[in-house]
Coordinates of C-alpha atoms in Angstrom, one line a residue:
M162 CA 0.0 0.0 0.0
N163 CA 1.5 3.3 -1.0
F164 CA 0.4 6.2 1.2
A165 CA 0.1 8.6 -1.7
S166 CA -3.2 6.9 -2.6
L167 CA -4.5 6.0 0.9
P168 CA -7.0 8.9 1.1
D169 CA -8.5 7.8 -2.2
R170 CA -8.9 4.2 -0.9
R171 CA -10.4 5.2 2.4
A172 CA -12.9 7.6 0.7
A173 CA -13.9 4.8 -1.8
L174 CA -14.4 2.2 1.0
D175 CA -16.1 4.3 3.6
P176 CA -17.0 7.8 2.4
D177 CA -18.7 9.0 5.6
G178 CA -16.4 7.2 8.0
A179 CA -14.4 9.1 10.6
A180 CA -10.8 9.8 9.5
V181 CA -9.0 12.4 11.6
S182 CA -9.9 15.2 14.1
D183 CA -8.0 17.6 16.3
G184 CA -10.5 19.3 18.6
R185 CA -11.0 22.2 16.1
Q186 CA -12.2 20.2 13.2
S187 CA -13.2 16.7 12.3
L188 CA -12.9 15.1 8.8
T189 CA -14.6 12.1 7.3
N190 CA -12.8 10.1 4.7
T191 CA -14.3 12.0 1.8
Q192 CA -13.5 15.3 3.5
L193 CA -10.0 14.2 4.1
L194 CA -9.5 13.3 0.4
D195 CA -11.0 16.7 -0.7
R196 CA -8.7 18.6 1.6
V197 CA -5.7 16.6 0.6
R198 CA -6.5 17.3 -3.1
A199 CA -6.8 21.0 -2.3
A200 CA -3.5 21.1 -0.5
A201 CA -1.8 19.2 -3.3
R202 CA -3.1 21.7 -5.8
Q203 CA -1.7 24.5 -3.6
L204 CA 1.7 22.9 -3.4
Q205 CA 1.8 22.6 -7.2
D206 CA 0.8 26.2 -7.5
L207 CA 3.8 27.1 -5.4
G208 CA 6.0 25.1 -7.8
I209 CA 6.5 22.0 -5.7
G210 CA 6.8 18.7 -7.6
P211 CA 8.3 15.3 -7.5
G212 CA 11.5 15.1 -5.5
D213 CA 11.1 18.5 -3.8
V214 CA 11.2 18.8 0.0
V215 CA 8.5 20.5 2.1
A216 CA 9.4 21.4 5.7
L217 CA 6.5 21.5 8.2
K218 CA 7.2 23.6 11.3
L219 CA 3.8 22.9 12.9
T220 CA 2.3 21.9 16.2
N221 CA 0.1 18.8 16.3
R222 CA -2.9 19.7 14.1
I223 CA -4.9 18.3 11.3
E224 CA -3.1 20.4 8.6
F225 CA 0.1 18.4 9.3
V226 CA -1.7 15.2 8.1
L227 CA -3.2 17.0 5.1
L228 CA 0.2 18.3 4.0
L229 CA 1.8 14.9 4.6
F230 CA -0.6 13.2 2.2
A231 CA -0.7 16.2 -0.2
A232 CA 3.1 16.2 -0.6
W233 CA 3.2 12.4 -1.2
R234 CA 0.4 12.7 -3.7
I235 CA 2.6 14.9 -6.0
G236 CA 5.8 12.9 -5.3
A237 CA 7.3 15.4 -2.8
T238 CA 9.0 14.7 0.5
I239 CA 8.2 15.9 4.0
T240 CA 10.7 16.9 6.6
P241 CA 9.1 17.7 10.0
V242 CA 10.6 20.6 12.0
N243 CA 10.4 20.8 15.8
P244 CA 8.3 24.0 16.4
S245 CA 10.4 24.9 19.5
M246 CA 13.6 25.1 17.5
T247 CA 15.5 28.4 17.3
D248 CA 15.7 30.3 14.0
V249 CA 19.3 29.1 13.6
E250 CA 18.3 25.5 14.1
V251 CA 15.4 25.8 11.7
D252 CA 17.6 27.5 9.1
R253 CA 20.1 24.6 9.4
Q254 CA 17.5 21.9 8.8
V255 CA 15.9 23.8 5.9
K256 CA 19.3 24.3 4.2
D257 CA 20.5 20.7 4.9
S258 CA 17.3 19.2 3.6
G259 CA 17.1 21.5 0.5
A260 CA 13.5 22.3 1.4
R261 CA 11.8 24.5 -1.2
L262 CA 8.8 25.4 1.1
L263 CA 8.5 25.9 4.8
V264 CA 5.0 25.7 6.3
V265 CA 4.6 27.6 9.6
E266 CA 1.9 28.5 12.1
D267 CA 2.2 32.2 11.0
R268 CA 4.5 34.2 8.8
A269 CA 6.9 35.1 11.7
A270 CA 9.5 32.6 10.5
P271 CA 13.1 32.8 9.2
V272 CA 13.3 32.9 5.5
T273 CA 16.1 31.0 3.8
D274 CA 17.2 32.0 0.4
G275 CA 15.4 29.8 -2.2
T276 CA 12.8 28.7 0.3
A277 CA 9.2 30.0 0.2
V278 CA 7.2 30.4 3.4
L279 CA 3.5 29.5 3.7
A280 CA 1.4 30.3 6.8
V281 CA -0.8 27.2 7.6
G282 CA -3.9 29.5 7.9
A283 CA -3.6 30.2 4.2
L284 CA -3.9 26.6 3.2
Y285 CA -6.5 25.9 0.5
K286 CA -9.7 24.4 1.8
E287 CA -11.8 24.2 -1.3
G288 CA -11.7 20.9 -3.1
V289 CA -10.9 20.4 -6.7
R290 CA -13.2 18.5 -9.1
S291 CA -10.3 16.4 -10.4
D292 CA -6.6 16.1 -10.1
H293 CA -3.8 13.9 -11.4
A294 CA -3.5 10.4 -10.2
P295 CA -1.4 10.0 -7.0
H296 CA 2.3 9.7 -7.6
V297 CA 3.0 6.1 -6.6
D298 CA 6.6 5.2 -6.4
S299 CA 7.9 3.0 -3.6
S300 CA 11.5 4.2 -4.1
A301 CA 10.5 7.9 -3.7
L302 CA 11.7 9.6 -0.6
A303 CA 8.8 10.0 1.8
L304 CA 10.3 11.5 5.0
L305 CA 13.4 13.2 6.1
I306 CA 13.6 12.8 9.8
Y307 CA 16.3 14.7 11.6
T308 CA 17.9 13.0 14.6
S309 CA 17.7 14.7 17.9
G310 CA 21.3 15.8 17.8
T311 CA 22.4 14.5 21.2
T312 CA 25.4 12.8 19.6
G313 CA 26.3 15.7 17.3
V314 CA 24.8 17.8 14.6
P315 CA 21.4 16.4 13.6
K316 CA 21.4 14.1 10.5
G317 CA 18.6 13.7 8.0
V318 CA 17.4 10.1 8.1
M319 CA 16.1 9.2 4.6
L320 CA 12.9 7.0 4.7
D321 CA 11.4 6.1 1.4
H322 CA 7.8 4.8 0.7
A323 CA 9.0 1.2 0.8
N324 CA 10.3 1.8 4.4
I325 CA 7.0 3.3 5.7
D326 CA 4.8 0.8 3.8
A327 CA 6.8 -2.1 5.4
M328 CA 6.8 -0.5 8.9
T329 CA 3.1 0.3 9.0
E330 CA 2.1 -3.1 7.8
M331 CA 4.3 -4.7 10.5
G332 CA 2.7 -2.4 13.1
R333 CA -0.8 -3.2 11.9
L334 CA -0.2 -6.9 12.2
S335 CA 1.7 -6.8 15.5
L336 CA -0.8 -4.5 17.3
D337 CA -3.8 -6.1 15.6
I338 CA -5.3 -2.8 14.6
G339 CA -8.4 -2.7 12.5
P340 CA -11.3 -0.4 11.4
A341 CA -12.9 -0.5 14.9
D342 CA -9.8 1.1 16.5
R343 CA -9.4 4.8 17.4
C344 CA -5.9 6.2 18.1
L345 CA -5.2 9.1 20.3
L346 CA -2.1 11.0 19.2
I347 CA -0.2 12.7 22.0
L348 CA 3.4 12.5 20.9
P349 CA 4.8 15.3 18.6
L350 CA 4.4 14.9 14.9
F351 CA 7.9 16.1 14.2
H352 CA 9.1 12.7 15.4
V353 CA 8.8 9.5 13.4
N354 CA 6.9 7.7 16.3
G355 CA 4.0 10.2 16.2
I356 CA 3.8 10.0 12.4
V357 CA 4.1 6.2 12.0
V358 CA 2.5 4.7 15.1
S359 CA -0.3 7.2 15.7
I360 CA -1.2 8.5 12.2
L361 CA -0.1 6.2 9.4
T362 CA -0.6 2.8 10.9
P363 CA -4.2 3.4 12.2
L364 CA -5.2 5.1 8.9
L365 CA -3.8 2.2 6.9
A366 CA -5.8 -0.2 9.0
G367 CA -9.1 1.7 8.4
A368 CA -9.1 3.1 11.9
S369 CA -9.6 6.8 12.9
V370 CA -7.2 9.2 14.6
V371 CA -7.8 11.9 17.3
I372 CA -5.0 14.5 17.5
A373 CA -4.6 16.0 21.0
G374 CA -4.0 19.6 19.9
R375 CA -2.8 20.9 23.3
R376 CA 0.4 20.1 25.1
F377 CA 0.3 16.9 27.2
D378 CA -1.0 17.5 30.7
P379 CA -1.4 14.5 33.1
R380 CA -4.2 16.2 35.0
S381 CA -6.4 16.4 31.9
F382 CA -5.3 13.4 29.9
F383 CA -7.8 11.0 31.2
D384 CA -10.6 13.5 30.6
L385 CA -9.6 13.4 27.0
V386 CA -9.7 9.6 27.0
E387 CA -13.2 9.6 28.5
Q388 CA -14.4 12.1 26.0
E389 CA -12.8 10.6 22.8
R390 CA -12.9 6.9 23.7
P391 CA -9.7 5.8 22.0
T392 CA -8.7 2.2 21.8
F393 CA -4.9 2.8 22.0
F394 CA -2.2 5.5 22.2
S395 CA 1.6 5.7 22.1
A396 CA 3.7 7.5 24.7
V397 CA 7.1 7.6 26.3
P398 CA 8.0 6.3 29.8
T399 CA 8.1 9.9 31.2
I400 CA 4.4 10.3 30.4
Y401 CA 3.5 7.0 31.9
G402 CA 5.5 7.9 35.0
M403 CA 3.5 11.1 35.4
L404 CA 0.2 9.3 34.9
A405 CA 1.2 6.6 37.4
A406 CA 2.1 9.4 39.9
L407 CA -1.4 11.0 39.8
P408 CA -3.2 11.2 43.2
D409 CA -4.9 7.9 44.3
D410 CA -8.3 9.4 44.0
V411 CA -7.9 9.8 40.2
R412 CA -9.9 6.8 38.9
P413 CA -10.7 7.4 35.2
D414 CA -12.9 5.3 32.9
T415 CA -10.3 3.5 30.7
S416 CA -12.6 0.8 29.4
S417 CA -12.2 1.9 25.8
L418 CA -8.4 1.4 25.9
R419 CA -7.0 -2.0 24.6
F420 CA -3.4 -1.0 25.2
G421 CA -0.8 1.7 25.3
V422 CA 2.4 1.6 23.4
C423 CA 5.6 2.5 25.4
G424 CA 8.6 3.4 23.4
A425 CA 11.4 6.0 22.7
A426 CA 13.3 5.1 25.9
P427 CA 13.5 2.0 28.1
A428 CA 10.9 1.7 30.9
S429 CA 11.3 -0.2 34.1
A430 CA 9.3 -3.4 34.7
E431 CA 8.1 -1.9 38.0
L432 CA 6.5 1.1 36.2
L433 CA 4.8 -1.1 33.5
N434 CA 3.4 -3.5 36.1
R435 CA 2.3 -0.7 38.5
F436 CA 0.6 1.2 35.7
E437 CA -1.4 -1.8 34.4
A438 CA -2.5 -2.7 37.9
R439 CA -3.8 0.7 38.5
Y440 CA -5.4 1.6 35.2
G441 CA -6.5 -1.8 33.9
F442 CA -5.0 -1.8 30.5
P443 CA -1.6 -3.1 29.4
L444 CA 1.5 -1.2 28.2
V445 CA 3.3 -3.0 25.4
E446 CA 6.9 -1.8 25.4
G447 CA 8.7 -1.7 22.1
Y448 CA 12.0 -0.5 20.8
G449 CA 13.2 1.2 17.6
L450 CA 14.9 4.2 16.2
S451 CA 14.4 6.7 13.4
E452 CA 16.9 4.8 11.2
G453 CA 14.6 1.8 11.4
T454 CA 11.4 3.7 10.6
C455 CA 10.4 3.7 14.2
G456 CA 10.1 0.1 15.5
S457 CA 12.1 -3.1 15.5
T458 CA 10.7 -5.0 18.5
I459 CA 7.4 -5.0 20.4
N460 CA 5.9 -7.0 23.2
P461 CA 2.8 -8.9 22.0
V462 CA -0.7 -7.3 22.6
A463 CA -2.1 -10.8 22.7
G464 CA 0.5 -13.2 24.0
L465 CA 3.3 -13.3 26.6
R466 CA 4.5 -9.8 27.5
R467 CA 7.8 -9.8 29.4
A468 CA 8.0 -6.6 31.4
G469 CA 11.6 -5.4 31.4
T470 CA 12.1 -6.5 27.9
V471 CA 11.3 -4.6 24.7
G472 CA 9.7 -7.7 23.2
L473 CA 10.1 -9.7 20.0
P474 CA 11.1 -8.6 16.5
F475 CA 8.3 -7.2 14.3
P476 CA 7.4 -9.7 11.5
G477 CA 9.8 -9.3 8.7
Q478 CA 12.7 -8.0 10.8
E479 CA 15.8 -9.7 12.2
I480 CA 17.7 -8.9 15.4
R481 CA 21.3 -9.9 16.1
I482 CA 23.6 -9.3 19.0
V483 CA 27.3 -9.0 18.3
D484 CA 30.4 -8.4 20.3
A485 CA 33.1 -5.8 19.8
E486 CA 34.6 -7.8 16.9
G487 CA 31.3 -8.1 15.1
T488 CA 30.8 -11.8 16.0
E489 CA 27.3 -12.9 16.9
V490 CA 26.8 -13.9 20.5
G491 CA 24.3 -16.3 22.1
P492 CA 21.3 -15.8 24.3
G493 CA 22.0 -13.9 27.6
T494 CA 25.2 -12.3 26.4
D495 CA 25.3 -8.5 26.0
G496 CA 26.4 -6.9 22.8
E497 CA 25.5 -4.3 20.2
V498 CA 22.0 -4.6 18.8
L499 CA 21.8 -5.0 15.0
V500 CA 18.6 -4.8 13.0
K501 CA 17.8 -6.0 9.5
G502 CA 14.6 -5.6 7.4
P503 CA 12.8 -3.6 4.8
N504 CA 12.2 -0.8 7.4
V505 CA 15.9 0.1 7.5
M506 CA 16.5 3.6 6.2
R507 CA 18.0 4.4 2.8
G508 CA 20.8 6.3 4.6
Y509 CA 21.7 9.7 6.0
L510 CA 21.2 12.6 3.6
G511 CA 24.5 13.7 2.1
R512 CA 26.5 11.6 4.5
P513 CA 27.6 8.4 2.6
E514 CA 30.5 7.7 4.9
E515 CA 28.3 7.8 8.1
T516 CA 25.7 5.7 6.3
A517 CA 28.4 3.1 5.4
R518 CA 29.5 3.0 9.1
V519 CA 26.0 2.2 10.5
I520 CA 24.6 0.0 7.7
V521 CA 26.9 -2.9 6.9
D522 CA 25.7 -5.8 4.6
G523 CA 22.1 -4.6 5.2
W524 CA 22.5 -4.7 9.0
L525 CA 21.8 -1.5 10.9
H526 CA 24.2 -1.0 13.8
T527 CA 22.1 0.8 16.4
G528 CA 24.7 1.6 19.0
D529 CA 22.4 0.2 21.6
V530 CA 23.5 -2.6 23.9
G531 CA 21.4 -5.6 24.9
H532 CA 20.8 -9.3 24.9
L533 CA 18.3 -11.8 23.6
D534 CA 16.8 -14.5 25.7
A535 CA 16.2 -18.1 24.5
E536 CA 12.7 -17.1 23.1
G537 CA 14.0 -14.1 21.3
Y538 CA 12.8 -11.3 23.6
L539 CA 15.2 -8.4 23.6
T540 CA 16.4 -6.7 26.8
L541 CA 18.3 -3.4 26.5
V542 CA 21.0 -2.5 29.0
G543 CA 21.9 0.9 27.6
R544 CA 23.6 2.9 24.8
S545 CA 27.2 2.1 24.1
K546 CA 28.0 5.8 24.4
D547 CA 26.4 5.9 27.9
M548 CA 28.4 3.0 29.2
I549 CA 30.4 3.9 32.3
I550 CA 33.8 2.4 32.7
R551 CA 34.9 2.4 36.4
G552 CA 38.3 0.9 37.1
G553 CA 37.9 -1.4 34.0
E554 CA 34.4 -2.5 34.9
N555 CA 31.7 -1.8 32.4
I556 CA 28.5 -0.4 33.9
Y557 CA 25.2 0.2 32.0
P558 CA 23.1 2.9 33.6
K559 CA 19.7 1.3 32.9
E560 CA 20.3 -1.5 35.5
I561 CA 20.9 1.1 38.2
E562 CA 18.0 3.4 37.0
D563 CA 15.6 0.4 37.2
V564 CA 16.7 -0.2 40.8
L565 CA 16.2 3.5 41.7
T566 CA 12.8 3.8 40.1
G567 CA 11.7 0.8 42.2
D568 CA 11.7 3.2 45.2
P569 CA 8.1 4.5 45.6
S570 CA 9.4 8.1 46.1
V571 CA 11.2 8.2 42.8
L572 CA 9.5 9.3 39.6
E573 CA 12.5 9.2 37.3
A574 CA 16.2 8.6 37.6
A575 CA 19.2 9.3 35.3
V576 CA 22.5 7.7 35.9
I577 CA 25.7 9.1 34.4
G578 CA 29.4 8.5 34.6
V579 CA 31.6 11.5 35.8
P580 CA 35.4 11.8 35.7
D581 CA 37.3 10.5 38.7
E582 CA 41.1 10.5 39.2
K583 CA 41.3 7.1 40.9
W584 CA 38.6 5.1 39.0
G585 CA 38.5 7.0 35.6
E586 CA 34.7 7.3 36.1
V587 CA 32.3 6.9 38.9
V588 CA 28.5 6.5 39.0
V589 CA 26.3 9.5 39.8
A590 CA 22.5 9.5 40.0
Y591 CA 20.0 12.3 39.4
I592 CA 16.7 11.7 41.0
Q593 CA 13.3 13.4 40.3
P594 CA 10.8 12.8 43.1
R595 CA 7.1 11.9 42.7
P596 CA 4.9 15.0 43.2
G597 CA 4.5 15.9 46.8
V598 CA 6.9 13.3 48.0
T599 CA 10.3 13.7 49.7
V600 CA 13.1 11.3 48.7
D601 CA 14.8 9.5 51.5
L602 CA 18.4 9.2 50.3
T603 CA 19.4 6.9 53.1
A604 CA 16.7 4.5 52.0
L605 CA 17.9 4.8 48.4
R606 CA 21.5 4.0 49.4
E607 CA 20.2 0.9 51.3
L608 CA 18.2 -0.1 48.3
C609 CA 21.3 0.1 46.1
A610 CA 23.3 -1.8 48.6
R611 CA 20.8 -4.7 48.5
S612 CA 20.4 -4.7 44.7
L613 CA 23.8 -3.7 43.2
T614 CA 27.3 -4.8 43.5
G615 CA 29.6 -2.2 45.0
F616 CA 31.2 -0.7 41.9
K617 CA 27.7 -0.1 40.4
R618 CA 26.4 1.9 43.3
P619 CA 26.1 5.7 42.9
T620 CA 28.7 7.7 44.8
E621 CA 26.4 10.7 44.8
F622 CA 22.7 11.4 44.5
F623 CA 21.3 14.7 43.3
V624 CA 17.6 15.4 43.8
V625 CA 16.2 17.7 41.2
E626 CA 12.8 19.1 40.3
A627 CA 13.0 17.8 36.7
I628 CA 15.5 15.8 34.7
A629 CA 16.6 17.3 31.4
K630 CA 14.8 15.8 28.3
N631 CA 15.3 16.3 24.6
A632 CA 12.5 17.2 22.3
V633 CA 11.0 13.7 22.1
G634 CA 11.0 13.0 25.8
K635 CA 14.2 11.1 26.2
I636 CA 16.5 11.9 29.1
D637 CA 19.3 14.1 27.7
K638 CA 22.3 12.6 29.3
A639 CA 24.8 14.6 27.2
S640 CA 23.5 17.9 28.6
L641 CA 23.2 16.3 32.1
R642 CA 26.9 15.3 32.0
A643 CA 27.9 18.7 30.6
A644 CA 26.0 20.5 33.4
H645 CA 27.5 18.3 36.0
V646 CA 31.1 18.8 34.9
A647 CA 30.5 22.6 34.6
A648 CA 29.2 22.7 38.2
S649 CA 32.0 20.6 39.6

């Protein structure tokens, strides 16, 4: 299924069926097709055609979806831009991607030479009686997703239509999504997770989508669930942690929800189990990255879910664990996680050498460290770049973070390595308390003493109001380490 023609198919199969809404407007399948055709005509009027790149600097709103399908309809590519970026960052992405058009909330936006700017409020709304057939080409570039930049200057991940077609079909099968489903989008649309899991996969399956237009607020989230009656949504561990920390008297009606997807960062087994026990629906934890078009493993919705693991490979994907020499290791042995499948990116835009370093013989080298069990479930232990080496001992922060978040006073924990003259590095923990709760550091040290061997125990604990995150909700350890060193 090529997404350039999906609006046509939905309108033909179920003209009056619900497609997408965002709190301001709601579109049926026929209305979605009409609006996509109108937007495609406007892009053509602005000189956009096959192979051109359109940048979307938009908050979560229905027009993002319209422009996504409109660009694909005429053979163009979309690069989503984080709306909170500075003008310098926006200019860098626009230039690197070669975008010919930048769509913004209003006209107060930087203008790059050769790039036109369109205010989203000026988007055509009137349909056209006829238009050209959708541009269907599986090798055409669909998305340019820029990495978060925590490991350097952001790189453009090139995903073609074959990538997203494969990934969404894998997601549809693994999550058992069908026309009766309704997805609530709460993650940002400038990230591949929001686009693939919460927009494209449900629309492919004949389901409908509700876009939460306002910023996530744990205090009002379940009001939205009760109002919109979604059957699933996707979020990050930080969000699930905030929801799990709501006062005990918050008892929402969650009967419409079949499951929640948990991804983007590892979650502790304690959080997943506690959340399900309280709210009555399971969280299925998965794992993936932009270079793999979002997802590579997922715990089954119907089947054995192993909390603390990130599940089994999606159908059509392979996972290998290799040691430092590139030799495959057996179950239970930690090594780098490699991924292979039709979801693996085409490469990094304009960076052939970096592409060749991370994709070798079709295998994507993720930089993540983990192990497989005998049944093929993947457990992550950390990022290779986050590994702490103390006196020659390798330490992966996630093991320590899982221990710390097992304390009922801890909402989140971030463990980093900091320079030390004697040991090279030592372990330091940053702790964010649950709302209204005081962290007992003595109890935390005792918990670590019971659960961790001596060299893994944090030498210092820092209690903070909030732990630094990047734009997609992952703990930003690079900035945490930099701030710690600067303050030392």
